[in-house]
Short mmCIF file of C-alpha atoms in Angstrom, two decimals:
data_model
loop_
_atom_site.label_atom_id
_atom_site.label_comp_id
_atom_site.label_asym_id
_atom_site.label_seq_id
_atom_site.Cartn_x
_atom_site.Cartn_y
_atom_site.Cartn_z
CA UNK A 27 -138.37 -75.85 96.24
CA UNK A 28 -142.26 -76.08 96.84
CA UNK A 29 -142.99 -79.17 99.58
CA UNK A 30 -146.08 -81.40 100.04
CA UNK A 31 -147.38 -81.71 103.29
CA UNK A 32 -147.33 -85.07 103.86
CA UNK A 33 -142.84 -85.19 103.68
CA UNK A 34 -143.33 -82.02 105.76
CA UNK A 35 -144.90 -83.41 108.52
CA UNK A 36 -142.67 -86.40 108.51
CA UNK A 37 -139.51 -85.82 107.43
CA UNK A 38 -138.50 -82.60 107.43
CA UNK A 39 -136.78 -80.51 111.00
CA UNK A 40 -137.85 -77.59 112.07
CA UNK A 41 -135.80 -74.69 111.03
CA UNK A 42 -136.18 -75.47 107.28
CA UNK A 43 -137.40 -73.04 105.03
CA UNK A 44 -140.27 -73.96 102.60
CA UNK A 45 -142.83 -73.17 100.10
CA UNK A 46 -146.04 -75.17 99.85
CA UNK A 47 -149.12 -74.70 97.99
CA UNK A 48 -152.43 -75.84 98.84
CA UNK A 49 -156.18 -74.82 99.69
CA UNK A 50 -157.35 -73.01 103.06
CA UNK A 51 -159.75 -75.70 105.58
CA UNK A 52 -160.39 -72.83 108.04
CA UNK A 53 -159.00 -69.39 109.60
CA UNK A 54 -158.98 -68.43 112.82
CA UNK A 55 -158.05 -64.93 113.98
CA UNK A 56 -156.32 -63.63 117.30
CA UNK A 57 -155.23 -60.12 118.17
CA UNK A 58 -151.73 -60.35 116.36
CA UNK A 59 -151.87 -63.07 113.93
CA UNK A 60 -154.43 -65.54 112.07
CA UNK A 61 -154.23 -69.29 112.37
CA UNK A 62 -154.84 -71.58 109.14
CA UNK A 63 -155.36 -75.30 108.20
CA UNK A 64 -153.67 -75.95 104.54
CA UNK A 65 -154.24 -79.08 102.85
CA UNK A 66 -152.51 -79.94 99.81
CA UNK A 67 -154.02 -83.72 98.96
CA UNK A 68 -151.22 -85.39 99.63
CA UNK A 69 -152.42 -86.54 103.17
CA UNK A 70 -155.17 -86.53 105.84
CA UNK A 71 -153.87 -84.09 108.06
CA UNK A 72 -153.72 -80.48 108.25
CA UNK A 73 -150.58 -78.20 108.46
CA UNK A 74 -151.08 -75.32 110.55
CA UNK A 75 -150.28 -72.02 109.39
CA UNK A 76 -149.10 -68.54 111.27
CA UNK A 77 -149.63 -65.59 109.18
CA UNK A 78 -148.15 -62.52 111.42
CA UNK A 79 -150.20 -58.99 111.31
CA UNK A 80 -146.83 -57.68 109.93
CA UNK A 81 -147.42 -59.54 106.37
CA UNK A 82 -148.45 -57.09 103.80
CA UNK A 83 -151.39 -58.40 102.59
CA UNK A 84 -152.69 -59.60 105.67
CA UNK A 85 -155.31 -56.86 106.50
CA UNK A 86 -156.47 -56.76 102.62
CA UNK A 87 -156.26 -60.50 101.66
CA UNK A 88 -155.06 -63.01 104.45
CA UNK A 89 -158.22 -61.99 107.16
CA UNK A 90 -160.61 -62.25 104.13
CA UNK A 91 -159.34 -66.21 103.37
CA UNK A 92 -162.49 -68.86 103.77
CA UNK A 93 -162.32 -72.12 103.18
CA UNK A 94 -161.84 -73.16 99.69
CA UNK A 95 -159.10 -70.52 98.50
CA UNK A 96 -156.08 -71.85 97.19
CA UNK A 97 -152.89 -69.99 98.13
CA UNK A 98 -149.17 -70.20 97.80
CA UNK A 99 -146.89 -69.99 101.22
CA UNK A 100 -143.14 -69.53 101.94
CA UNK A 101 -141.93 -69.51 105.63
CA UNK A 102 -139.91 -71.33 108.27
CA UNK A 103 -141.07 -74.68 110.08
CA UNK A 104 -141.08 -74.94 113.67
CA UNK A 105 -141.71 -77.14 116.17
CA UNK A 106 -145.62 -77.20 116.99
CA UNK A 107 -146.63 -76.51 121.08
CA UNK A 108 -149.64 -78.08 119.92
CA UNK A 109 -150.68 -81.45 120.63
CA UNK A 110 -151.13 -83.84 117.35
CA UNK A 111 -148.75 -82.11 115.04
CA UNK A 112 -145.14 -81.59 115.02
CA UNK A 113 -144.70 -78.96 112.89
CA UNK A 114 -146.41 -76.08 112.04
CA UNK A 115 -145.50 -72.89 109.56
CA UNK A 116 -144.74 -69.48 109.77
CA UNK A 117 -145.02 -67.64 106.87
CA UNK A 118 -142.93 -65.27 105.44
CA UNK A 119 -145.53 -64.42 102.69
CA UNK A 120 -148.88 -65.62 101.36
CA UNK A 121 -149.74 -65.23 97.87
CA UNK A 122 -153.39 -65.67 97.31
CA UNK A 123 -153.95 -68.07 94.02
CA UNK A 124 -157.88 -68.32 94.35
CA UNK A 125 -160.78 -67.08 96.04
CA UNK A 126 -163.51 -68.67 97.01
CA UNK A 127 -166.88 -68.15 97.10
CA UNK A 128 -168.28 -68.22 100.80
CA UNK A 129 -171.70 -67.39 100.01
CA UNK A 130 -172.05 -70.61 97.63
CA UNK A 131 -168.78 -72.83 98.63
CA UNK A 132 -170.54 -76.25 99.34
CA UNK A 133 -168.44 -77.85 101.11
CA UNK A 134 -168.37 -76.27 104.80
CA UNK A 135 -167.08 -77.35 108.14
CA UNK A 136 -169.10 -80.21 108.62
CA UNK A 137 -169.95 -83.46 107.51
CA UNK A 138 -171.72 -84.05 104.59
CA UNK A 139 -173.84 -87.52 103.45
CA UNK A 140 -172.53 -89.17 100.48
CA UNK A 141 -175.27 -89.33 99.06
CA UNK A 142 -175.16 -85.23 99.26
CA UNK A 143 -171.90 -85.31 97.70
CA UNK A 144 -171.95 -87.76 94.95
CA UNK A 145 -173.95 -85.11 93.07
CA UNK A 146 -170.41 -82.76 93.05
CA UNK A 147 -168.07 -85.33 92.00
CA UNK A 148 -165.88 -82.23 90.70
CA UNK A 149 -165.62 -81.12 94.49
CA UNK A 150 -166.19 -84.33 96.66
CA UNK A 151 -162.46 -85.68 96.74
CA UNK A 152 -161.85 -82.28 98.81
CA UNK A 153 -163.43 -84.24 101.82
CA UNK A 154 -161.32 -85.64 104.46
CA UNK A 155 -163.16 -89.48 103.29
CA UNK A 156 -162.95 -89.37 100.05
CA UNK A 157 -159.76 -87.73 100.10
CA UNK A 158 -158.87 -90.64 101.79
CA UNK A 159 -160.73 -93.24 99.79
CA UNK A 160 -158.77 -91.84 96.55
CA UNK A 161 -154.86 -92.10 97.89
CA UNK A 162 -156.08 -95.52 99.37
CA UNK A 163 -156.98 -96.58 95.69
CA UNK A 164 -154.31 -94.82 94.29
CA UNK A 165 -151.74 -97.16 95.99
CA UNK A 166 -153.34 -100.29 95.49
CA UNK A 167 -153.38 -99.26 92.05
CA UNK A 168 -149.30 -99.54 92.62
CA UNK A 169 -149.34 -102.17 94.69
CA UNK A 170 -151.13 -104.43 92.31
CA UNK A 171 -148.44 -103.05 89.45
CA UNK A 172 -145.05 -103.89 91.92
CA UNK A 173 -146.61 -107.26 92.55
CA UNK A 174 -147.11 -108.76 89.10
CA UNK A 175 -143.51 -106.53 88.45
CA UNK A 176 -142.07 -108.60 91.10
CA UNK A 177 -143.14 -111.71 89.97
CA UNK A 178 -142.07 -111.50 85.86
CA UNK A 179 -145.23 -110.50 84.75
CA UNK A 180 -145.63 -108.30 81.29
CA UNK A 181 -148.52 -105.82 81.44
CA UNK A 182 -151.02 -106.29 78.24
CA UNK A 183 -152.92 -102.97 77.00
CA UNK A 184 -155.88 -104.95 75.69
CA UNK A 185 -158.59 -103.24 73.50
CA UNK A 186 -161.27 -101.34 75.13
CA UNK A 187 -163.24 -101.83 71.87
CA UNK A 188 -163.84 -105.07 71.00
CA UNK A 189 -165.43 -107.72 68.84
CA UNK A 190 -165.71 -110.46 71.29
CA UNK A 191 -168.19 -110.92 74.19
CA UNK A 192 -166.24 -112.60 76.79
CA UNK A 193 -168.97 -113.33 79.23
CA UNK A 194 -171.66 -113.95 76.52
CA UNK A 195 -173.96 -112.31 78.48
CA UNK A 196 -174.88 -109.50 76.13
CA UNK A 197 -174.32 -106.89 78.37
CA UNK A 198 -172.44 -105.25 75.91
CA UNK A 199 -172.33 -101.23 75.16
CA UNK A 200 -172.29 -100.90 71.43
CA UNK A 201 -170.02 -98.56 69.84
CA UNK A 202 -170.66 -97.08 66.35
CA UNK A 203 -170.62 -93.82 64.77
CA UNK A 204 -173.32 -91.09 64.64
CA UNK A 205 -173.84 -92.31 60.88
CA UNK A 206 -174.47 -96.12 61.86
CA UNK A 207 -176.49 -95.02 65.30
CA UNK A 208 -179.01 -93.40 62.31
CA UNK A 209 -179.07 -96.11 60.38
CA UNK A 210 -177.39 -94.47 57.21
CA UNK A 211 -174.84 -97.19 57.32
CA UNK A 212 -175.10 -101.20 55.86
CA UNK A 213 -173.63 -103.60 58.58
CA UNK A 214 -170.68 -104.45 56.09
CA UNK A 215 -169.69 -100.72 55.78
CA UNK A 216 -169.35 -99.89 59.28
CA UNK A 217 -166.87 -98.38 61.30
CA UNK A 218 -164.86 -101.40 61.89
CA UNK A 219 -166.52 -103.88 59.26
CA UNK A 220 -168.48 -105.11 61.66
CA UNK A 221 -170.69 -104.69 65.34
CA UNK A 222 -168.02 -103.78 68.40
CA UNK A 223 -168.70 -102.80 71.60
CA UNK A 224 -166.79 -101.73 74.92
CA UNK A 225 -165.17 -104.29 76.38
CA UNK A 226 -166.56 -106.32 79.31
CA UNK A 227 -163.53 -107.91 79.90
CA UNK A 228 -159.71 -108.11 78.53
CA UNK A 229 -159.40 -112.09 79.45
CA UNK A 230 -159.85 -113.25 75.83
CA UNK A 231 -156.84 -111.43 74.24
CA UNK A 232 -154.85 -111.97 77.68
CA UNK A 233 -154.41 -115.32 77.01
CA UNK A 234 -153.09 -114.49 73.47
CA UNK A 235 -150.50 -113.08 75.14
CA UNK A 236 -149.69 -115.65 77.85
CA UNK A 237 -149.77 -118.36 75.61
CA UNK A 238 -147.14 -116.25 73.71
CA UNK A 239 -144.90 -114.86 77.06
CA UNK A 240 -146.01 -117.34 79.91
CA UNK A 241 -147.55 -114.91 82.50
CA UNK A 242 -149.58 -111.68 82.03
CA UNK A 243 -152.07 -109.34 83.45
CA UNK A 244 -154.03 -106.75 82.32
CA UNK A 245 -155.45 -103.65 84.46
CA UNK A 246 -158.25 -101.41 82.56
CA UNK A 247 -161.45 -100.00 82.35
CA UNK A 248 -164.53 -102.38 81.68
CA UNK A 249 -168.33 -101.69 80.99
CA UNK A 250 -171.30 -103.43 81.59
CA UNK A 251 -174.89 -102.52 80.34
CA UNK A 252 -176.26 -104.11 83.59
CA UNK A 253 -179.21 -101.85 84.40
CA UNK A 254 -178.50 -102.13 87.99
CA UNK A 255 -179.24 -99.76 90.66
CA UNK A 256 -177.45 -101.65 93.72
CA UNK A 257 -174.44 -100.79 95.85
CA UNK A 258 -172.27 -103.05 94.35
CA UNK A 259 -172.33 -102.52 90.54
CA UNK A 260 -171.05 -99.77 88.55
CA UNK A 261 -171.25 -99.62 84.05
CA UNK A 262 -168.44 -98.64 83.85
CA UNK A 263 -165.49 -100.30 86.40
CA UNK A 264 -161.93 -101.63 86.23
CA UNK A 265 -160.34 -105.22 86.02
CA UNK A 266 -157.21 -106.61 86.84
CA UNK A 267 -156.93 -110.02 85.06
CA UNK A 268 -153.76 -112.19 85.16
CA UNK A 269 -153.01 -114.92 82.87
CA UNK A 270 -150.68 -117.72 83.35
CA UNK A 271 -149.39 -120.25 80.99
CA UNK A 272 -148.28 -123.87 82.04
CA UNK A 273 -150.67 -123.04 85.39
CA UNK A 274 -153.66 -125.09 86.54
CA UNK A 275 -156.52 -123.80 89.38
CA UNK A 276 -154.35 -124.93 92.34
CA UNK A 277 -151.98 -122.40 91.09
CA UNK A 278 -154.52 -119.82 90.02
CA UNK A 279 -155.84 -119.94 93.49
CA UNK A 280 -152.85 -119.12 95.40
CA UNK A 281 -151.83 -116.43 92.64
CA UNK A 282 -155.03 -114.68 93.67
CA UNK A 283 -154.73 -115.61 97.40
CA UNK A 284 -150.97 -114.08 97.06
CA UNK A 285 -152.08 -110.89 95.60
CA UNK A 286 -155.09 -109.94 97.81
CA UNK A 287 -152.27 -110.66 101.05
CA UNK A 288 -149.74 -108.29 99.16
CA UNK A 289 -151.72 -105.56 98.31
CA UNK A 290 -153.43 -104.94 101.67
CA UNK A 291 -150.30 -105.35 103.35
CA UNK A 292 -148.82 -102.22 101.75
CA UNK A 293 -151.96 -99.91 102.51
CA UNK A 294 -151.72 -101.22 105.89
CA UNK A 295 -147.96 -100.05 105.80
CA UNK A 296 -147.96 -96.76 103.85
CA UNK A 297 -151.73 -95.52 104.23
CA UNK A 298 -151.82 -95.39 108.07
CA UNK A 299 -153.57 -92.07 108.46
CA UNK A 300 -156.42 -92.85 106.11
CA UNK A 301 -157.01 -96.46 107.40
CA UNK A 302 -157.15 -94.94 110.94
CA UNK A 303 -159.87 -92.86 109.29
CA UNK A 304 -161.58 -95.69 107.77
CA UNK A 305 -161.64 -98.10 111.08
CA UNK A 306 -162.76 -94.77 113.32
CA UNK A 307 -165.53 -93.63 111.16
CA UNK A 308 -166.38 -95.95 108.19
CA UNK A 309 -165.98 -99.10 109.46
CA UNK A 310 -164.45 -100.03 112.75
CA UNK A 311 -162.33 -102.39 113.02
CA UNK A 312 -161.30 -102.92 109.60
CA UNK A 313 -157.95 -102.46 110.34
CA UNK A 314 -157.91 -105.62 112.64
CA UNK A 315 -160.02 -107.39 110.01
CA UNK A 316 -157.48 -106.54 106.83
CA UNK A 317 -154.56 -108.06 109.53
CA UNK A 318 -156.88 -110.91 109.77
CA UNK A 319 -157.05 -111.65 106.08
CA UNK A 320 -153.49 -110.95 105.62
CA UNK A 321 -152.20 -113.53 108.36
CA UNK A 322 -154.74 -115.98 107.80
CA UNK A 323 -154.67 -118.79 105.08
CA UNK A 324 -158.05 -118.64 102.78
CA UNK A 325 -160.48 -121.26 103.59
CA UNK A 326 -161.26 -123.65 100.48
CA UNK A 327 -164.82 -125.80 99.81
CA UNK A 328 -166.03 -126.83 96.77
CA UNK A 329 -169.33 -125.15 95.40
CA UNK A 330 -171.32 -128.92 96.22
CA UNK A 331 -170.11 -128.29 100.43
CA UNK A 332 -171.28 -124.55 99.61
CA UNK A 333 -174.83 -125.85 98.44
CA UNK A 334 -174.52 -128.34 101.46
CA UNK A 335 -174.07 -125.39 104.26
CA UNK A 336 -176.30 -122.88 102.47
CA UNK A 337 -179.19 -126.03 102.93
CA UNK A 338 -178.41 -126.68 106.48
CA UNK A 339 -178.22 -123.20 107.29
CA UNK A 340 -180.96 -122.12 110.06
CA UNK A 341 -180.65 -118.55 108.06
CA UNK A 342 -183.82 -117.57 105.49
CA UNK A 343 -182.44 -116.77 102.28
CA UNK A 344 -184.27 -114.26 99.78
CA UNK A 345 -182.93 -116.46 97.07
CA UNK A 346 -184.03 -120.33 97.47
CA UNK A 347 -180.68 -122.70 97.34
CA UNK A 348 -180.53 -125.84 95.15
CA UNK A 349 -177.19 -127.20 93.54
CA UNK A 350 -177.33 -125.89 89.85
CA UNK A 351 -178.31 -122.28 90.95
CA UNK A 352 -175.71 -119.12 90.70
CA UNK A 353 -174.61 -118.15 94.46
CA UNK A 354 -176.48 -114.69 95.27
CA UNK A 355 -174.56 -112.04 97.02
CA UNK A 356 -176.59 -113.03 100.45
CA UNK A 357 -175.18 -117.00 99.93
CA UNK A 358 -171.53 -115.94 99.39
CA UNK A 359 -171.92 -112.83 102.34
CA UNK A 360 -173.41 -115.64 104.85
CA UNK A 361 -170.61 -118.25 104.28
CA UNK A 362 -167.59 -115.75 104.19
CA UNK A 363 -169.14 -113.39 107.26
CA UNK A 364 -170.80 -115.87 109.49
CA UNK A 365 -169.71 -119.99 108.78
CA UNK A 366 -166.36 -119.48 107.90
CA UNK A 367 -165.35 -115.82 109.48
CA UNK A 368 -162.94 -114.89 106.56
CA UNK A 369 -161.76 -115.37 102.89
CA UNK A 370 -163.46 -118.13 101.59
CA UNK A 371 -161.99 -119.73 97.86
CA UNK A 372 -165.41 -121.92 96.78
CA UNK A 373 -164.09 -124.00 93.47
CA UNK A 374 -166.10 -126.52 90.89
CA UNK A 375 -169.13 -124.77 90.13
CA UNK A 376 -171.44 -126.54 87.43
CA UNK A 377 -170.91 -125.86 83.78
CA UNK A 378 -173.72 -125.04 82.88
CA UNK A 379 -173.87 -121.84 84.90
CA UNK A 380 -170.00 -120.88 84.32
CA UNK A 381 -168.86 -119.54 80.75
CA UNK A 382 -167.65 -121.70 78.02
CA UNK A 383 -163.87 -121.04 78.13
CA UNK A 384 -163.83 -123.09 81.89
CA UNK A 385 -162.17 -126.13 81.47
CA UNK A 386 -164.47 -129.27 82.50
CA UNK A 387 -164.01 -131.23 84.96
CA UNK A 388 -163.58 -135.31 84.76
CA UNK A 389 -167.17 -135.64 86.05
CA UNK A 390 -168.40 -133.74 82.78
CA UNK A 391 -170.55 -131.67 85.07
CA UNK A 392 -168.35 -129.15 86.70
CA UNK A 393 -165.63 -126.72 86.17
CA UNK A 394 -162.68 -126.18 87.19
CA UNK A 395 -163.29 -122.60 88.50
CA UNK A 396 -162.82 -120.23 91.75
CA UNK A 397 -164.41 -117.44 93.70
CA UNK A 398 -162.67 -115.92 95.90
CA UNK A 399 -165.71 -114.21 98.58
CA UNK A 400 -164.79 -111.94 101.23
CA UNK A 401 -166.64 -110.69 104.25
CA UNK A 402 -168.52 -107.92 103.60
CA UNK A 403 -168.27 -108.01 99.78
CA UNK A 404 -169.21 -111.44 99.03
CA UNK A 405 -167.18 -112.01 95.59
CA UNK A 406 -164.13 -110.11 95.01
CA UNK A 407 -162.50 -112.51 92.45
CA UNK A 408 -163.76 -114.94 89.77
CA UNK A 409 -161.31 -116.99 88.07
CA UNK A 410 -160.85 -120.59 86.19
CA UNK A 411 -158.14 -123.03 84.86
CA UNK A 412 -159.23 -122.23 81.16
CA UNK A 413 -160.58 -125.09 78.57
CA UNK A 414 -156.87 -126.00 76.81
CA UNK A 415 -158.65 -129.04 74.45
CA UNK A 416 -159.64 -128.00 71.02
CA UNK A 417 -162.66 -130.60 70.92
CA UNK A 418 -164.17 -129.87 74.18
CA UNK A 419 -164.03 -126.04 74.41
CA UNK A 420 -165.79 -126.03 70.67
CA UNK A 421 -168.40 -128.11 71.82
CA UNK A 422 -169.11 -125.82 74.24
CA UNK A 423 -168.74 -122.69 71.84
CA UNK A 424 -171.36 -124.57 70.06
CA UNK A 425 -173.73 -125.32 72.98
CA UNK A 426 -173.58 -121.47 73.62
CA UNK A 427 -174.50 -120.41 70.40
CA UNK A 428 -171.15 -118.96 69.93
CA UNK A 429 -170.45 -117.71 66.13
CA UNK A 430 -167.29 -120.06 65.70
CA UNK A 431 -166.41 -118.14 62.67
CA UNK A 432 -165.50 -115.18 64.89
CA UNK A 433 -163.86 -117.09 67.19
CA UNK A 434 -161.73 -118.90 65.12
CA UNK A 435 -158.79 -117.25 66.56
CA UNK A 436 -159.09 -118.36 69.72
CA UNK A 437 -159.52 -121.78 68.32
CA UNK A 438 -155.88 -121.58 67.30
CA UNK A 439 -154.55 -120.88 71.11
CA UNK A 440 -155.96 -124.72 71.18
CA UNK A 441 -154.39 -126.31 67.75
CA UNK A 442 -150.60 -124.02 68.00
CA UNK A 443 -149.24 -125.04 71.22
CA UNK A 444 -151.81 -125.72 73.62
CA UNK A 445 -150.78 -125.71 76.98
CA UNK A 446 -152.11 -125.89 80.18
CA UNK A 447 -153.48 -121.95 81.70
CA UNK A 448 -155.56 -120.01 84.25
CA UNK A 449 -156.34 -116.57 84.81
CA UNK A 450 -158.75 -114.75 87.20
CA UNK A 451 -160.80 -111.65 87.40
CA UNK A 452 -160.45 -109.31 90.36
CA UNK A 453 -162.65 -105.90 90.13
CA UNK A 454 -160.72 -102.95 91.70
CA UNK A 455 -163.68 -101.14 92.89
CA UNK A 456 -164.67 -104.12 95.26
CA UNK A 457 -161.34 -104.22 96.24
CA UNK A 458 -161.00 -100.37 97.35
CA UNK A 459 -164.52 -101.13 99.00
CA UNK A 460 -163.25 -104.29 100.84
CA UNK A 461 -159.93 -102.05 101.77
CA UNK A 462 -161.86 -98.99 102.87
CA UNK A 463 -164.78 -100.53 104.44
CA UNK A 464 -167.50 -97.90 102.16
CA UNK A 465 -170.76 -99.26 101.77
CA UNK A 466 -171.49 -98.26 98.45
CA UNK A 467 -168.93 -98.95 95.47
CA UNK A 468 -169.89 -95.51 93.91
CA UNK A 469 -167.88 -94.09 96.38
CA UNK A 470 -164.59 -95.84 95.83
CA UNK A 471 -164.19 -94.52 92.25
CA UNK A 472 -163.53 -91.16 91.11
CA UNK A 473 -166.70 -90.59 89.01
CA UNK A 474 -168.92 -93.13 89.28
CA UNK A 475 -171.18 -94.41 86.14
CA UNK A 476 -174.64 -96.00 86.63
CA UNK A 477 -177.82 -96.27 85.05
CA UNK A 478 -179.48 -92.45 84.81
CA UNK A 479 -176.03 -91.09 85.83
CA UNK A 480 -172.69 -89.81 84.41
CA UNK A 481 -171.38 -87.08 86.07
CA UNK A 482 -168.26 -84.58 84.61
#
């Protein structure tokens, strides 16, 4: 039965016979016998090959192998005399799958920029770091899952096409056919009766659902037509958004606070070899700084003492600071990295700069919402106790200039039942950043969307 590499080098004893598959990292040849690096994915690390002289194949195909061939191996594992690996293979016989080009192969023995290889995304997760970057994501991807499984949350599929903009922001994508786009098509007659777009976020329809089965979450792609060129934004991104009947902000908060804890823990636990990557060559000490967050309890203010700090900062901001204003990434940075040194939860921001489904505070000027900023990120989740009064949220439907008539459904949640509920926003890509320590979010997910640029 064919092996991964990654069980091989931990679990199984030498002696055992195997079969793995993967694709050659180098070859080195002595008088009797070529050594080779095989990496499969599945891990960082290399497993050392010996491919004898006696092999068949080895003067026609095994001394011509470069980096980049895929081939297929069968042998016996044995303990290593090398230093750093237990293990290594002796094959038995090596079936060449693919060859590779040498003369135009990209990706050589040596380090290459990001920058150099965000323009191959169909190659670039053959790197050691973004090798690394993708199993990283690919278990908080589970971890996020087991955590809302473990707590009697149902998973929501909400649409990706929608008629509702849930930030009201008009950042929507439009979707419509090639027969609309030309302008063949009367508004009435279209696709789906009327203008849709990609969603920007799956909160809306979420709280159908937890208003329906008590606690939710969603976890799906989102898109924003934010023309954007910075190192934090992406058009095209995904969400995890829980929903929670019968739960106000104080229990939103620690939901989120909860999660974050969880998730980081189990990279921390089953990632090893890729966050010893990460804290030698991406950012060091990140490992020490994850344990940090993870032992620590969040620090809470309220946005007024945020204002308060920013203003009696001896810092110059790029963006001036007066209460009313939306926090800028350098405001949220400077309280979670240098005032409070770690996860900071800032709560009651004023209405009038929050979106209308926030419930309002008693002082009619504030909401009852969270952001949850982290050192080096700034804000990694946005959340609120939603507006459960039918009176007050459509006065503020109104105020936005919010077609009621399409909203009218969500109206209901408020006059069938109305209960208490929260829900927050957590985007996965600043997450994997936050957990991997890259500077640039295009590098955290597999092919990266931005204004000018859609690669594969």
């Amino acid at each position: 039965m064919k092996q991964r590499i990654n069980l091989l080098m931990k679990e199984q004893p030498a002696g055992q016979k195997v079969q793995v598959d993967g694709w050659v990292r180098t070859r080195r040849d002595t008088g009797s016998f070529s050594f080779l690096e095989l990496n499969d994915g599945s891990c960082l690390g290399n497993l050392q090959l010996i491919a004898d002289k006696e092999l068949e194949n080895y003067e026609s195909e095994i001394k011509n192998l470069t980096t980049g061939c895929s081939i297929s191996v069968e042998g016996e594992l044995r303990e290593s005399p090398a230093k750093g690996q237990k293990v290594e293979l002796h094959c038995t016989k090596v079936q060449v799958v693919g060859w590779s080009e040498p003369e135009t192969y990209p990706l050589q023995k040596k380090r290459h920029s990001f920058e150099f290889l965000r323009d191959m995304s169909h190659l670039r997760p053959r790197t050691n770091a973004l090798g690394a970057v993708s199993r990283v994501r690919s278990r908080l991807s589970f971890g996020i899952h087991r955590f809302f499984n473990e707590r009697g949350f149902h998973q929501v599929h909400t649409p990706i096409i929608t008629t509702s903009d849930c930030e009201g922001a008009g950042e929507m994508f439009q979707v419509m056919t090639v027969e609309e786009s030309a302008g063949n098509v009367k508004p009435e007659d279209a696709f789906f009766g009327k203008t849709a777009g990609l969603t920007v976020s799956g909160q809306l329809q979420a709280e159908v659902y937890a208003l329906a089965l008590g606690n939710v979450y969603t976890f799906g792609p989102t898109f924003r037509a934010e023309n954007s060129h910075t190192s934090r934004h992406l058009a095209e991104f995904w969400m995890i958004e829980p929903e929670m009947a019968f739960c106000d902000l104080e229990c939103n908060m620690q939901l989120a606070e909860d999660m974050l804890k969880f998730v980081l823990a189990d990279i921390l636990e089953n990632c090893g070899e890729d966050m010893v990557l990460f804290d030698k060559f991406i950012e060091k000490g990140i490992i020490a700084k994850l344990k940090g967050v993870i032992e620590k309890d969040f620090a809470h203010i309220t946005y007024t003492e945020a204002v308060e700090n920013l203003l009696a900062a001896k810092q110059k901001f790029e963006f001036p600071v007066e209460w009313g204003i939306d926090l800028q990434s350098e405001h949220e940075r400077y309280l979670s990295e240098e005032l409070y040194k770690c996860p900071l939860i800032v709560t009651d921001y004023p209405a009038s700069i929050k979106p209308f489904y926030m419930r309002v505070n008693e002082d009619g000027k504030t909401v009852a919402a969270m952001d949850i900023l982290v050192p080096g990120i700034g804000e990694i989740v946005g959340g609120s106790q939603r507006e459960e009064r039918y009176d007050i949220l459509k006065e503020r439907m109104v105020a936005a200039g919010i077609e009621i008539d399409e909203y009218e459904w969500y109206l209901d949640l408020r006059k069938y039942g109305t209960v208490p509920h929260s829900g927050f926003g957590l985007g996965f890509e600043r997450l994997v950043q936050f957990a991997t320590g890259m500077a640039n979010i295009r590098e955290v997910i597999p092919f990266p969307r931005t204004p000018g640029s859609a690669p594969c």
